[in-house]
């Protein structure tokens, strides 16, 4: 690992303009440094002060960090609060009329809801959930399109102390089943259909399919939001319309006051083994993280119109759609559709129409919009923008420069935010009125977070040598455990050799200014269009096909998606005799993976071999497969390979 060298040589530096610095929440490097110093002087006290200033407590806490049972850290544990109260009720006296959400549907129809009405609807829906017997601690699956209702569902769960687990609408019935069973959920909130790019796609029928699978009889309630009103089967015993449980309910609902450590949600994410991990977050620490980063990284101002394009099915949509903006009392835009419908100017038109000030999206979206219409932003009035952000994967300097010059017109700082499902909020990101930015680096940790780049033994490496990125101290917004699997939590994130540091799973290096450059995952996790996919998950999906004996999946760099999925498959029978048979089989296997996991996991390419390249001890040589997938000449030593002849087979691309 320590021989990973950075190949990027990026020297451009963009300091914030005087005008930006002047108005920023954190102005200048000295202000940033003062915060860092304060956190180092009294670490628990630093976070305690922030938690007191930012959160409205029902009962104040007296303890900050409890590390007596590391790595099962607790923060502010004797404090009592409700997250939904902090996102909604606290605005009722100060700004009830302020628009909380501007929802733009796929077809362009816009709906506004202010804080008073959002609070009322969350209360009504929360009362509706209670009327169905759903209570504190119950797990509720949310499988909804981007909508005001998705936010209401999450907030209503938080209000009654139920633990939500949002499943992205692109996941299959099989993935849904896996999550239902693992979480032992009692209810699902879904919609009849979702509308994306002018197309109607079913959700409820996928839920029905999932509920017919093993172990899903734990679900007692299916609550269905009528989005489109198409044909759909309805099971009167189990299914209930959203509007039937929301209307006629009282518009007030006393929040369930919970302990700071009460789980707010579980979000499943891919790891290095086949089974997704249920990342469990706390209430207070998580809320605090989202609020601080809204202020520091997004430089939030009351006059902002904030738009994070992420789906609520991912962590970004949790922290910067469902919770952070509401906790700050922001006006935000939520978008149902896709960036390319009706054309590739959709995002830019929306920025113009809604006068967006803060725009946060993924590098993959930026790259695809450059390709589909790099000159389109110039056709719209983007003068409302003051800050841009990216998340989910490294951004290449060309895409960064385009984003900076063409979208931001050289006026808007870009916050390249590094974080993870597990960290709950930004960890390494510029404070835009403080740090000079450089294309391709997420710069420095937010004040209070201490990171390091280490070797395999947890010792810090220096200079431009790459290594593993770790977070050295516990922090309030971090993952509390893996739902139902505390051992995996410990071994995955706090392996012994890392000396108590949190192991992120990314490789990184530091430059001469101490800026962090993320080089990608160093475990078997892929980032495809910013979505996190485990190679093992895709492999086990492939192997569950009756025709497949063995499979190995690797990532290959892709211009737009960041990475694409390449699968090497060994069939139980002979390799396909001709290209027509092979093509048919490839299509079948791709669809199979789509059904098993979801369309996002479908391999872009499948190749067949009589065997996989293995060492004599039986280990699949993944590095070799990566080189083959990229079409590179093989420079590795293949003398330990059991069957070198198969390399020729695996190089064969079926067109
Ligand atoms: C990657 C998304 C480079 C990284 C919030 C991390 C990034 C994984 C960045 C987490 C960034 C996220 N630059 N890489 N700014 N942000 N990543 O859980 O590999 O979906 O470990 O959370 O995305 O993905 P996740």
PDB file of C-alpha atoms and ligand atoms in Angstrom, residues 269 314-316 390-395 416-422 428 442 504-506 518 520-521 527 530-532, ligand 1:
ATOM      1  CA  UNK A 269     -24.733   0.153   2.497  1.00  0.00           C
ATOM      2  CA  UNK A 314     -28.642   7.513   0.126  1.00  0.00           C
ATOM      3  CA  UNK A 315     -26.922   9.113   3.100  1.00  0.00           C
ATOM      4  CA  UNK A 316     -26.528  12.408   1.241  1.00  0.00           C
ATOM      5  CA  UNK A 390     -19.718  17.708  -4.933  1.00  0.00           C
ATOM      6  CA  UNK A 391     -19.910  14.385  -3.168  1.00  0.00           C
ATOM      7  CA  UNK A 392     -19.657  10.663  -3.595  1.00  0.00           C
ATOM      8  CA  UNK A 393     -16.443  10.045  -5.514  1.00  0.00           C
ATOM      9  CA  UNK A 394     -13.282  11.852  -6.501  1.00  0.00           C
ATOM     10  CA  UNK A 395     -13.860  14.625  -9.036  1.00  0.00           C
ATOM     11  CA  UNK A 416     -15.612  18.898  -2.535  1.00  0.00           C
ATOM     12  CA  UNK A 417     -16.975  16.989   0.449  1.00  0.00           C
ATOM     13  CA  UNK A 418     -15.505  13.674   1.538  1.00  0.00           C
ATOM     14  CA  UNK A 419     -17.613  11.604   3.869  1.00  0.00           C
ATOM     15  CA  UNK A 420     -19.441   8.293   4.074  1.00  0.00           C
ATOM     16  CA  UNK A 421     -22.710   6.684   5.078  1.00  0.00           C
ATOM     17  CA  UNK A 422     -20.893   5.802   8.278  1.00  0.00           C
ATOM     18  CA  UNK A 428     -13.044  16.481   4.996  1.00  0.00           C
ATOM     19  CA  UNK A 442     -11.451  17.734  -0.514  1.00  0.00           C
ATOM     20  CA  UNK A 504     -12.553   4.528   6.311  1.00  0.00           C
ATOM     21  CA  UNK A 505     -11.711   2.002   3.579  1.00  0.00           C
ATOM     22  CA  UNK A 506     -10.334   4.675   1.243  1.00  0.00           C
ATOM     23  CA  UNK A 518      -8.802  10.686  -2.036  1.00  0.00           C
ATOM     24  CA  UNK A 520     -10.480   5.600  -4.170  1.00  0.00           C
ATOM     25  CA  UNK A 521     -11.556   2.588  -2.181  1.00  0.00           C
ATOM     26  CA  UNK A 527     -18.325   3.577  -6.732  1.00  0.00           C
ATOM     27  CA  UNK A 530     -21.387   7.631  -6.996  1.00  0.00           C
ATOM     28  CA  UNK A 531     -23.390   4.633  -5.753  1.00  0.00           C
ATOM     29  CA  UNK A 532     -21.641   2.281  -3.464  1.00  0.00           C
TER      30      UNK A 532
HETATM   31  C1  LIG B   1     -16.323   8.035  -1.746  1.00  0.00           C
HETATM   32  C2  LIG B   1     -21.305   9.114   0.235  1.00  0.00           C
HETATM   33  C3  LIG B   1     -13.657  11.264  -3.136  1.00  0.00           C
HETATM   34  C4  LIG B   1     -15.303   7.416  -0.830  1.00  0.00           C
HETATM   35  C5  LIG B   1     -21.375  10.417   1.040  1.00  0.00           C
HETATM   36  C6  LIG B   1     -16.136   7.046   0.387  1.00  0.00           C
HETATM   37  C7  LIG B   1     -15.499  10.370  -2.113  1.00  0.00           C
HETATM   38  C8  LIG B   1     -17.402   6.602  -0.229  1.00  0.00           C
HETATM   39  C9  LIG B   1     -15.979  11.661  -1.815  1.00  0.00           C
HETATM   40  C10 LIG B   1     -18.597   6.680   0.676  1.00  0.00           C
HETATM   41  C11 LIG B   1     -15.207  12.784  -2.261  1.00  0.00           C
HETATM   42  C12 LIG B   1     -17.358  10.196  -1.013  1.00  0.00           C
HETATM   43  N1  LIG B   1     -14.059  12.530  -2.908  1.00  0.00           N
HETATM   44  N2  LIG B   1     -14.344  10.185  -2.761  1.00  0.00           N
HETATM   45  N3  LIG B   1     -15.589  14.042  -2.061  1.00  0.00           N
HETATM   46  N4  LIG B   1     -17.135  11.518  -1.135  1.00  0.00           N
HETATM   47  N5  LIG B   1     -16.387   9.489  -1.613  1.00  0.00           N
HETATM   48  O1  LIG B   1     -21.241   5.754   1.868  1.00  0.00           O
HETATM   49  O2  LIG B   1     -14.780   6.282  -1.454  1.00  0.00           O
HETATM   50  O3  LIG B   1     -22.184   6.290  -0.414  1.00  0.00           O
HETATM   51  O4  LIG B   1     -15.563   6.025   1.171  1.00  0.00           O
HETATM   52  O5  LIG B   1     -21.277   8.058   1.102  1.00  0.00           O
HETATM   53  O6  LIG B   1     -17.570   7.482  -1.345  1.00  0.00           O
HETATM   54  O7  LIG B   1     -19.770   6.393  -0.032  1.00  0.00           O
HETATM   55  P1  LIG B   1     -21.188   6.561   0.636  1.00  0.00           P
END
